[in-house]
Structures are given as C-alpha cells and as structure tokens.
Coordinates of C-alpha atoms and ligand atoms in Angstrom, one line a residue:
M20 CA 96.7 93.5 67.6
S21 CA 96.6 97.1 68.7
R22 CA 98.4 98.1 71.9
Q23 CA 96.5 98.4 75.2
R24 CA 95.7 101.9 76.2
V25 CA 97.1 103.6 79.3
L26 CA 95.7 106.8 80.7
S27 CA 96.8 108.9 83.6
G28 CA 96.5 112.5 84.8
M29 CA 98.0 114.8 87.3
R30 CA 96.6 117.9 88.9
P31 CA 98.6 121.0 87.9
T32 CA 100.7 121.5 91.0
G33 CA 103.4 123.4 89.2
K34 CA 107.0 122.4 89.1
L35 CA 107.6 118.7 89.9
H36 CA 110.1 117.2 92.3
L37 CA 112.1 113.9 92.5
G38 CA 109.2 112.3 94.4
N39 CA 106.9 113.0 91.5
Y40 CA 109.5 111.7 89.1
F41 CA 110.2 108.4 90.8
G42 CA 106.5 108.0 91.9
A43 CA 104.9 108.6 88.5
L44 CA 106.8 110.2 85.7
K45 CA 109.6 107.6 85.4
N46 CA 106.8 104.9 85.0
W47 CA 105.0 107.0 82.5
E48 CA 108.2 107.3 80.5
E49 CA 108.7 103.6 80.5
M50 CA 105.1 102.8 79.6
Q51 CA 105.2 104.9 76.4
R52 CA 107.1 102.2 74.7
A53 CA 104.7 99.3 75.3
Y54 CA 101.3 101.1 75.4
D55 CA 99.1 103.6 73.6
C56 CA 99.5 106.3 76.3
F57 CA 97.3 109.3 77.1
F58 CA 98.6 111.7 79.7
F59 CA 96.7 114.8 80.7
V60 CA 96.7 117.8 83.1
A61 CA 93.7 117.5 85.3
D62 CA 93.1 121.3 85.6
W63 CA 89.4 121.0 86.4
H64 CA 90.3 118.7 89.3
A65 CA 92.5 121.5 90.7
L66 CA 89.3 123.6 90.9
T67 CA 87.7 121.1 93.3
T68 CA 90.0 122.2 96.1
D69 CA 91.5 125.5 94.8
Y70 CA 88.4 127.2 93.4
G71 CA 89.0 130.2 95.6
D72 CA 92.2 131.2 93.9
T73 CA 92.6 130.1 90.2
T74 CA 95.4 132.5 89.4
Q75 CA 98.2 129.9 89.3
I76 CA 96.4 127.1 87.4
R77 CA 97.5 128.2 83.9
E78 CA 101.1 128.8 84.9
N79 CA 101.2 125.6 86.9
T80 CA 99.9 123.6 83.9
H81 CA 102.6 125.0 81.7
D82 CA 105.4 124.4 84.3
M83 CA 104.2 120.8 84.8
L84 CA 104.2 120.1 81.0
V85 CA 107.8 121.4 80.8
D86 CA 108.7 118.9 83.5
W87 CA 106.9 116.1 81.8
L88 CA 108.9 116.7 78.6
A89 CA 112.1 117.0 80.7
A90 CA 111.4 113.6 82.2
G91 CA 111.3 112.1 78.7
I92 CA 107.6 112.0 78.1
D93 CA 107.6 112.1 74.3
P94 CA 104.8 113.7 72.4
A95 CA 105.7 111.6 69.4
R96 CA 104.8 108.5 71.4
A97 CA 102.2 109.7 73.9
T98 CA 99.1 111.9 73.6
L99 CA 99.5 114.9 75.9
F100 CA 96.5 117.1 76.6
V101 CA 94.8 119.4 79.0
Q102 CA 91.4 118.3 80.5
S103 CA 89.6 121.6 80.2
R104 CA 90.4 121.8 76.5
I105 CA 88.0 118.8 75.9
P106 CA 84.6 119.9 77.2
D107 CA 83.2 116.4 76.6
H108 CA 84.8 115.4 79.9
A109 CA 82.2 117.7 81.6
V110 CA 79.4 116.1 79.5
L111 CA 80.4 112.6 80.4
H112 CA 80.8 113.7 84.0
L113 CA 77.2 115.0 84.0
L114 CA 75.8 111.8 82.5
L115 CA 77.7 109.6 84.9
S116 CA 76.6 111.7 87.8
M117 CA 73.0 110.8 87.0
I118 CA 73.7 107.1 87.8
T119 CA 76.2 107.5 90.7
P120 CA 74.6 107.0 94.1
I121 CA 75.7 109.7 96.6
P122 CA 76.7 107.2 99.3
W123 CA 79.3 105.8 96.9
L124 CA 81.0 109.2 97.0
E125 CA 80.5 110.0 100.6
R126 CA 82.1 106.6 101.4
C127 CA 85.2 107.3 99.4
P128 CA 88.1 107.6 101.9
T129 CA 89.7 110.6 100.1
Y130 CA 86.5 112.6 100.6
K131 CA 86.5 112.7 104.4
E132 CA 90.3 112.7 104.6
Q133 CA 90.8 115.7 102.4
Q134 CA 88.0 117.6 104.1
Q135 CA 89.8 117.1 107.4
Q136 CA 93.3 117.8 106.1
L137 CA 92.7 120.8 103.9
T138 CA 91.5 123.2 106.5
G139 CA 90.8 126.8 105.8
R140 CA 88.6 126.2 102.9
D141 CA 85.0 125.0 102.4
L142 CA 85.1 121.6 100.8
S143 CA 81.4 120.8 101.3
T144 CA 80.9 121.6 97.6
Y145 CA 79.0 119.7 94.9
G146 CA 82.2 119.7 92.8
F147 CA 84.4 118.2 95.5
L148 CA 82.0 115.4 96.3
G149 CA 81.9 114.7 92.6
Y150 CA 85.7 114.6 92.2
P151 CA 85.8 110.8 91.6
V152 CA 83.0 111.0 89.1
L153 CA 85.0 113.5 87.0
Q154 CA 88.0 111.2 87.3
S155 CA 85.8 108.3 86.1
A156 CA 84.8 110.4 83.1
D157 CA 88.5 111.1 82.3
I158 CA 89.2 107.4 82.4
L159 CA 86.1 105.9 80.7
M160 CA 86.2 108.6 78.0
Y161 CA 89.3 106.9 76.5
K162 CA 88.3 103.3 77.4
A163 CA 91.7 103.0 79.2
H164 CA 92.7 99.4 80.0
K165 CA 95.3 100.5 82.5
V166 CA 95.6 103.5 84.8
P167 CA 98.9 104.1 86.6
V168 CA 98.2 105.8 89.9
G169 CA 99.5 106.1 93.4
V170 CA 97.9 104.0 96.2
D171 CA 95.9 107.0 97.4
Q172 CA 94.0 106.9 94.1
L173 CA 93.0 103.2 94.3
P174 CA 89.5 103.9 95.7
H175 CA 88.8 106.2 92.7
L176 CA 89.7 103.4 90.4
E177 CA 87.4 101.0 92.2
L178 CA 84.6 103.6 91.9
T179 CA 85.3 104.0 88.2
R180 CA 84.9 100.3 87.7
E181 CA 81.6 100.4 89.7
I182 CA 80.3 103.3 87.6
A183 CA 81.3 101.5 84.4
R184 CA 79.5 98.4 85.5
R185 CA 76.4 100.4 86.4
F186 CA 76.4 102.2 83.1
N187 CA 76.8 99.0 81.2
H188 CA 74.0 97.4 83.2
F189 CA 71.5 100.1 82.3
Y190 CA 72.5 100.9 78.7
G191 CA 74.6 98.1 77.3
E192 CA 78.3 97.3 77.1
V193 CA 80.1 100.5 76.3
F194 CA 82.9 100.8 78.9
P195 CA 85.6 98.3 79.7
E196 CA 86.6 98.1 83.4
P197 CA 90.0 99.8 83.8
Q198 CA 92.7 98.2 85.9
A199 CA 94.9 100.2 88.3
I200 CA 98.7 99.9 88.1
H201 CA 100.4 101.1 91.4
T202 CA 103.3 103.2 90.5
E203 CA 104.8 104.2 93.9
V204 CA 107.6 101.7 93.9
L205 CA 110.4 104.0 95.0
K206 CA 109.7 106.0 98.1
L207 CA 112.2 108.9 98.1
P208 CA 112.3 110.8 101.3
G209 CA 112.5 114.6 101.4
T210 CA 115.8 116.3 102.3
D211 CA 114.7 116.2 106.0
G212 CA 113.7 112.6 106.0
R213 CA 110.0 113.1 105.9
K214 CA 107.9 112.4 102.8
M215 CA 108.9 114.7 100.0
S216 CA 106.2 117.3 99.7
K217 CA 105.9 120.9 98.6
S218 CA 104.3 121.9 101.9
Y219 CA 107.3 120.6 103.9
D220 CA 109.8 122.6 101.8
N221 CA 112.1 119.5 101.6
C222 CA 112.0 118.9 97.8
I223 CA 114.5 118.7 95.1
Y224 CA 112.9 119.9 92.0
L225 CA 113.5 118.8 88.4
S226 CA 114.1 122.4 87.7
D227 CA 116.7 123.0 90.4
S228 CA 120.0 124.1 89.0
E229 CA 123.2 122.2 89.6
E230 CA 124.2 124.6 92.4
V231 CA 120.8 124.4 94.1
V232 CA 121.0 120.6 94.0
R233 CA 124.4 120.6 95.5
Q234 CA 123.3 122.9 98.3
K235 CA 120.2 120.9 99.1
V236 CA 122.3 117.7 99.3
R237 CA 124.8 119.5 101.5
N238 CA 122.0 120.4 103.9
M239 CA 120.3 117.0 103.9
M240 CA 119.6 115.4 107.2
T241 CA 121.9 112.5 108.2
D242 CA 122.0 110.0 111.1
P243 CA 121.1 112.4 114.0
Q244 CA 123.1 110.2 116.5
R245 CA 126.3 110.8 114.5
K246 CA 127.5 114.1 116.1
R247 CA 131.2 114.1 115.4
R248 CA 133.2 113.0 112.3
N249 CA 134.7 110.1 114.2
D250 CA 131.4 108.7 115.5
P251 CA 130.2 105.6 113.7
G252 CA 127.0 106.2 111.7
D253 CA 123.9 104.2 110.8
P254 CA 123.2 104.5 107.1
D255 CA 119.8 103.0 107.4
V256 CA 118.4 106.0 109.3
S257 CA 119.9 108.6 106.9
P258 CA 118.0 110.0 104.0
V259 CA 121.3 110.5 102.2
F260 CA 121.7 106.7 102.1
A261 CA 118.1 106.3 100.7
Y262 CA 119.2 108.5 97.9
H263 CA 122.5 106.6 97.3
Q264 CA 120.4 103.5 96.8
I265 CA 118.9 105.1 93.8
F266 CA 121.7 107.1 92.3
T267 CA 124.8 105.2 93.3
T268 CA 126.1 101.8 91.9
E269 CA 125.4 98.8 94.1
Q270 CA 129.1 98.2 94.7
D271 CA 129.7 101.8 95.9
V272 CA 126.5 101.7 98.0
E273 CA 127.9 98.8 99.9
R274 CA 131.3 100.4 100.4
I275 CA 129.7 103.7 101.6
A276 CA 127.5 101.9 104.1
A277 CA 130.5 100.0 105.5
D278 CA 132.6 103.2 105.6
C279 CA 129.7 105.0 107.4
R280 CA 129.4 102.3 110.0
S281 CA 133.2 102.4 110.7
A282 CA 133.4 106.2 110.4
A283 CA 135.9 105.8 107.6
I284 CA 133.8 108.3 105.6
G285 CA 132.3 111.5 106.9
C286 CA 128.9 112.9 105.9
V287 CA 130.4 115.8 103.9
D288 CA 132.3 113.4 101.6
C289 CA 129.3 111.0 101.4
K290 CA 127.1 113.9 100.3
G291 CA 129.6 115.0 97.8
I292 CA 129.6 111.6 96.1
L293 CA 125.8 111.6 96.2
A294 CA 125.5 115.1 94.6
D295 CA 127.9 114.0 91.8
N296 CA 125.9 110.8 91.1
M297 CA 122.6 112.5 91.3
L298 CA 123.6 115.3 88.9
R299 CA 125.0 112.7 86.5
Y300 CA 121.6 110.9 86.6
L301 CA 119.7 114.2 86.2
A302 CA 121.8 115.5 83.3
P303 CA 119.6 114.4 80.5
I304 CA 116.5 115.7 82.4
H305 CA 118.2 119.1 82.9
E306 CA 119.3 119.2 79.3
R307 CA 115.8 118.5 78.0
R308 CA 114.3 121.0 80.5
A309 CA 116.6 123.8 79.4
H310 CA 115.5 123.1 75.8
W311 CA 111.7 123.1 76.5
A312 CA 111.6 125.9 79.1
A313 CA 112.7 128.4 76.5
D314 CA 110.2 127.3 74.0
H315 CA 106.6 128.3 74.9
K316 CA 105.5 128.0 71.3
S317 CA 106.4 124.3 70.9
I318 CA 104.6 123.5 74.1
D319 CA 101.5 125.2 72.9
A320 CA 101.8 123.2 69.6
I321 CA 102.3 119.9 71.5
I322 CA 99.1 120.5 73.5
E323 CA 97.3 121.6 70.4
A324 CA 98.1 118.4 68.6
G325 CA 97.5 116.2 71.6
T326 CA 94.2 117.8 72.3
A327 CA 93.1 117.2 68.7
A328 CA 94.0 113.5 68.9
A329 CA 92.3 113.1 72.3
R330 CA 89.2 114.9 71.0
T331 CA 88.9 112.4 68.2
A332 CA 88.9 109.5 70.7
A333 CA 86.5 111.4 73.0
D334 CA 84.1 112.1 70.1
Q335 CA 83.9 108.5 69.3
T336 CA 83.1 107.4 72.8
M337 CA 80.5 110.2 73.2
A338 CA 78.8 109.0 70.0
E339 CA 78.5 105.5 71.5
V340 CA 77.3 106.9 74.9
R341 CA 74.6 108.9 73.2
E342 CA 73.5 105.9 71.1
A343 CA 73.5 103.6 74.1
M344 CA 71.5 106.1 76.2
K345 CA 69.2 107.1 73.3
I346 CA 69.9 110.7 73.9
Ligands
LIG413 N1 93.1 112.4 91.0 C1 94.4 112.2 90.4 C2 95.4 112.6 91.4 O1 95.2 113.5 92.2 C3 94.5 113.0 89.1 C4 93.6 112.5 88.1 C5 92.5 113.1 87.6 C6 93.7 111.2 87.4 N2 91.9 112.3 86.6 C7 92.6 111.2 86.5 C8 94.6 110.1 87.5 C9 92.4 110.1 85.7 C10 94.4 109.0 86.7 C11 93.3 109.0 85.8 O2 96.5 112.2 91.3

C-alpha cells in the first residue's frame, strides 16, 4: 500500500519565528516519516494581498526555505517546491474558477475579515476574491488526502471539498476530498504575552543568534503584579512560564512554579534557566540553519529537484482533468 499524501503551503513571509515552528513546521517535520509529503511556498498567494510591492517575495521565499530546512524538513523525504514554478496551478485555478459560484467566495470568513484588517490597500480585486480557488487548485492538483493547516484555514479546506464535489459531479470522479488536520496545538505567546506576530515585534526567530535569544528572553514580560524580587508571583500569567512548559522538563517546571509562588526564585534567574533550555532545544535548528544559510546553490538545487517531482504529479492530474472535461 502506498503512503497517504500530505500537502501544505505557506505564504513567503520571510524569516520564521517560534510560533511558526510550533504552529506548523514541527508538525510537518513529524509527518515526513509517515506520509508522502508535498510542501510548497505559496508565492502567488502573497500577490493577492501584496501585489503593490513585490520586491521582497523572492528573498522571502529563499529565507523561508532556509528556515524549513533548519527545522528539519528533509528534501530526501519530502517534495519541496515553489508554486509559481508550476504554471499548471494557474491553469487548474482557471478551470476551477469556471465552476465556483461567487457567493461561495464572498461568504468565506477570511474574505471579509482580511478586507477589514488589512487597511491601506485595495483588496476588492479579482485575485483576492479567488484566493481560496487558487488554494483549492494547489491541494487538488496533488490529490492530497490530508492538509495540515491552522484553524483560520479551515473554511478554505471546506471550500476545496465543495469545489472537488462540484467538479466530480459535472465531469466524473477525478478529485478525492481532502481532510484538514489542525496543527495549532501549541500556542506560544510572543515575548510581550500577546500572540507572536511579526507586526507586534514580539517574535523569537529561528534565525536569532544565541545572544539575541538571551536578550529577548531577558526582556520578556512576566507577572505584572510582581514588582519586587520578594513579592510572590503567579506563573500562570507569565509568558516566561508558558515557554518553560515547552522547553523545560516537567519536574523543573513544577519546581519553578512553586518557587515563583513563594518568591524563592526571581524573574532574572527564572529567565536564565529558560534561555539555557531554549538554546539547548534550538541547537540542532541553529546548526542546520548555519549550514544552509551559507549555501544558496544547494537550496536552488533542492527546489529544482522538488519542482521536477511536483511537476510530474501535476502533469498527470492535468491530463486526467483535460480528459474528464473533454478539453
Ligand atoms: N492559505 C494558506 C495560508 O495562508 C497558504 C496556502 C496556500 C496553503 N495554498 C495552500 C495551505 C494549500 C495549505 C494548502 O496559510
């Protein structure tokens, strides 16, 4: 029996942070063992919101690929590629757009939400409305069984299933209906306690040096009620403690929590322990990153090989699509 296929993509946002790692990459890394994985950079999707300034897309694509490899995504086990290098994604997007009712797209929660949130640019474009159709094309092109995504993407997966059903209804069974796998199991706050996000400037990046990591941990927010060293603290409201739960052994976490409540340990020492543990955890990632960041040529070769493999799969699907549609 052949392995089930997993496909996922990320928009090229540039360097990735710990939120991206625990929200997606760590899962991708684990899935490579059990599934036939396809992971790609959705650079055309970046255009749907950032069409006005495309100068960073190439560099961001490269930086993100370096972080994928640093995170342990292994080109020997997964197929890595860039969306725009496989023009058939646009062909399938066009064909699917013919059968997608506009209300399905207007109803999509991400459509209205993003239009409201991303102010300062005109998102009443054809391409932005069609964002989920392009995503459907990405997924159906490889007949993926499983698609690991964050909760915000679940409506897009539902739409993909609806489009697949509609296609199969008109032209015959070509596309299996993909299942979503939620990946946001670990919610890591930013250094200020809010959601970790580039726009809040509260991220720890996979590419941060040891010194920068230590400094960011030192400046992390703690229990705001704990003003003096001898005040007892509440670990449950401190982002530092949320981090300990990931990076520190269970036994030590319990001890640190108790010592925080009794003021036996101060925030400076608590953060020092965290920085040590975090850096130990990140060491293999930092090591791989140092290796790949210096090697543009190998990254190009990995994408070349991944694109060729993805194209073979895409060619086969497109032949079936043309046959089914008699086109
Ligand atoms: N829309 C996804 C996101 O913003 C990225 C994406 C594009 C994607 N095409 C995909 C994810 C196909 C999974 C499958 O995160």
